[in-house]
XYZ file of C-alpha atoms in Angstrom:
209
model
C -51.635 4.587 32.263
C -48.824 5.793 29.958
C -46.459 5.656 33.359
C -47.180 1.663 33.246
C -46.953 1.549 29.935
C -43.633 3.400 29.384
C -42.899 0.409 31.686
C -44.301 -2.320 30.548
C -42.501 -1.305 27.366
C -38.824 -0.796 29.509
C -39.632 -4.323 30.483
C -40.612 -5.828 27.487
C -37.496 -4.744 26.346
C -35.511 -5.795 29.424
C -36.959 -9.621 28.730
C -36.893 -10.172 25.223
C -32.587 -8.627 25.888
C -32.634 -11.373 28.512
C -34.121 -13.712 25.966
C -31.313 -13.109 23.645
C -28.598 -12.949 25.920
C -29.463 -16.775 27.722
C -28.603 -19.083 25.133
C -24.786 -17.132 26.065
C -24.805 -17.660 29.621
C -26.424 -21.162 29.743
C -23.349 -21.762 27.021
C -20.997 -20.539 29.491
C -21.948 -22.468 32.682
C -21.652 -25.094 30.627
C -17.884 -24.041 29.515
C -17.415 -23.822 33.458
C -19.183 -26.654 35.060
C -17.762 -29.415 31.840
C -14.670 -27.076 31.626
C -13.906 -28.014 35.383
C -15.004 -31.837 35.830
C -12.745 -31.891 32.730
C -9.644 -30.831 34.467
C -10.408 -32.759 37.731
C -10.290 -35.858 35.146
C -6.941 -34.829 33.606
C -5.204 -33.729 36.733
C -6.185 -37.545 38.240
C -4.321 -38.657 35.311
C -1.329 -37.087 35.969
C -0.909 -38.364 39.262
C -1.845 -41.480 38.427
C 0.950 -40.430 35.350
C 2.911 -39.942 38.799
C 1.879 -42.736 40.483
C 2.819 -45.067 38.614
C 6.742 -43.929 37.442
C 7.307 -43.235 41.011
C 8.288 -39.871 40.734
C 9.131 -37.441 43.503
C 5.676 -36.438 45.456
C 7.381 -32.585 45.856
C 7.416 -32.585 41.574
C 3.634 -34.966 41.109
C 2.634 -31.965 43.861
C 4.236 -29.350 41.975
C 3.114 -30.170 38.382
C -0.305 -30.842 39.127
C -0.942 -27.935 41.100
C 0.109 -25.826 38.324
C -1.890 -27.841 35.282
C -4.390 -27.735 37.812
C -4.604 -23.732 37.306
C -3.783 -22.922 34.019
C -6.526 -24.703 33.391
C -9.192 -23.288 35.113
C -7.605 -19.958 34.473
C -8.111 -21.481 30.657
C -11.957 -22.328 31.061
C -13.004 -19.044 32.463
C -11.703 -16.536 29.943
C -13.107 -19.230 27.672
C -16.201 -19.179 29.940
C -17.285 -14.896 29.466
C -15.388 -15.051 26.336
C -18.694 -17.195 25.324
C -21.083 -14.204 27.519
C -19.700 -11.305 24.714
C -16.554 -10.259 26.498
C -13.724 -9.522 23.968
C -10.425 -11.440 24.896
C -8.044 -9.316 23.657
C -9.597 -6.270 26.045
C -9.520 -9.238 28.217
C -6.729 -9.888 28.387
C -4.933 -6.506 28.207
C -7.259 -5.992 31.493
C -5.793 -9.543 33.186
C -2.098 -8.553 32.228
C -2.924 -4.827 33.955
C -4.342 -6.322 36.901
C -1.320 -8.654 36.496
C 1.116 -6.067 36.812
C -0.361 -4.698 39.277
C -0.519 -7.945 41.972
C 2.849 -8.838 41.175
C 4.356 -5.431 42.548
C 1.744 -6.332 45.145
C 2.799 -9.740 46.088
C 6.351 -9.948 45.578
C 7.402 -11.607 48.204
C 4.879 -14.289 46.976
C 6.740 -14.543 43.367
C 9.522 -15.052 45.105
C 7.764 -17.762 47.254
C 7.342 -18.981 43.374
C 10.734 -19.206 41.762
C 11.320 -20.837 45.180
C 9.533 -23.985 44.970
C 10.157 -23.667 41.508
C 14.614 -23.888 42.669
C 13.876 -26.589 45.232
C 11.581 -28.842 43.665
C 14.924 -28.397 39.959
C 17.926 -28.167 42.296
C 16.413 -31.347 45.161
C 18.024 -29.633 48.649
C 15.596 -32.052 50.013
C 12.527 -33.663 49.255
C 9.530 -35.267 50.804
C 10.128 -37.596 53.981
C 13.260 -35.999 54.832
C 14.477 -34.702 57.994
C 15.335 -30.886 57.903
C 16.729 -27.872 59.307
C 16.093 -25.137 57.576
C 15.059 -20.543 59.095
C 15.429 -22.433 62.500
C 13.134 -24.738 62.290
C 13.890 -28.849 62.238
C 11.650 -31.217 60.657
C 10.284 -33.697 58.346
C 9.300 -32.704 55.366
C 5.824 -33.488 54.877
C 4.924 -31.350 51.420
C 6.362 -28.775 49.230
C 3.417 -27.075 47.525
C 3.984 -23.636 44.798
C 4.629 -21.528 47.567
C 5.569 -22.828 51.130
C 6.774 -26.220 52.447
C 5.545 -27.955 55.643
C 7.964 -29.617 58.016
C 6.027 -31.663 60.664
C 8.943 -31.317 63.640
C 9.827 -33.335 66.757
C 7.098 -32.153 68.683
C 4.110 -33.088 65.593
C 3.896 -29.572 65.507
C 3.788 -28.035 61.539
C 5.558 -25.727 60.956
C 4.936 -23.987 57.181
C 8.258 -21.912 55.720
C 7.932 -19.844 52.767
C 9.869 -21.187 49.744
C 11.253 -18.128 48.871
C 13.117 -17.989 52.716
C 14.181 -21.549 52.292
C 15.894 -21.243 48.284
C 18.335 -18.180 49.933
C 18.905 -19.497 53.114
C 20.783 -22.857 54.780
C 19.504 -26.074 54.332
C 20.450 -29.103 56.494
C 19.565 -32.354 55.743
C 20.196 -34.495 58.225
C 18.695 -37.745 56.003
C 20.918 -37.409 52.461
C 23.134 -38.455 53.306
C 22.150 -42.194 54.524
C 24.380 -42.167 58.142
C 23.978 -39.317 60.720
C 27.118 -38.764 62.532
C 26.701 -37.018 66.028
C 28.978 -35.730 68.559
C 28.159 -37.135 72.731
C 30.266 -35.812 75.622
C 29.410 -37.934 78.951
C 31.590 -36.701 82.327
C 32.139 -39.064 84.466
C 33.845 -38.988 88.331
C 37.481 -37.943 87.711
C 39.054 -41.662 89.751
C 36.878 -43.922 87.657
C 38.634 -46.274 85.231
C 38.614 -44.451 82.054
C 39.024 -47.709 79.983
C 35.891 -49.380 81.204
C 33.771 -46.379 81.077
C 34.972 -46.769 77.108
C 33.927 -50.546 77.052
C 30.643 -50.276 79.268
C 29.797 -47.082 76.528
C 30.781 -49.357 73.856
C 28.463 -52.586 74.970
C 25.724 -50.223 75.354
C 25.665 -48.157 71.825
C 26.539 -52.130 70.314
C 23.840 -53.762 71.933
C 21.635 -50.841 69.791
C 19.346 -51.130 66.907
C 20.165 -48.848 64.006
C 24.150 -47.894 65.629
């Protein structure tokens, strides 16, 4: 009977602690839900601003991604502070974890820096046909860490931004007109002038040439 009474006292003690903790827990959940909802509204609003101002799509995606993650991290820190976690301690832990993660993910940080360079220097934009890292394709999307290309065979190529920003890039679109050298062989006894005239007639009859 004494054991049952002891267990009952312990259960009552923890239940009372839970009741004391419950308002903070509910407040933290509310902060998370409302914070996520507000974050989505802010991101949609920023996208509308970019659409109205006709900014570069790559810049729009880059900025909205950063805003989205920054606000979500802020909401998360606010929520855990509500349940009693000290902000200073959490920031110290977060800083130490960030250092460890940064050392482990040096490649990802290089890709992030490469994405910033691509957005800032604009060697290409969405829709341009480029060649980078041995892959040719139309730029579909520029994210924080990767650039996505649609290849000629309608395949999706995902290339890390760090590699693109540190290597040669050929942009076939930016100059407006594209030149190409095509070698056509004819018979040794053929009339060269007539062959040239025929090829010129064929080319001039094609739209876009």
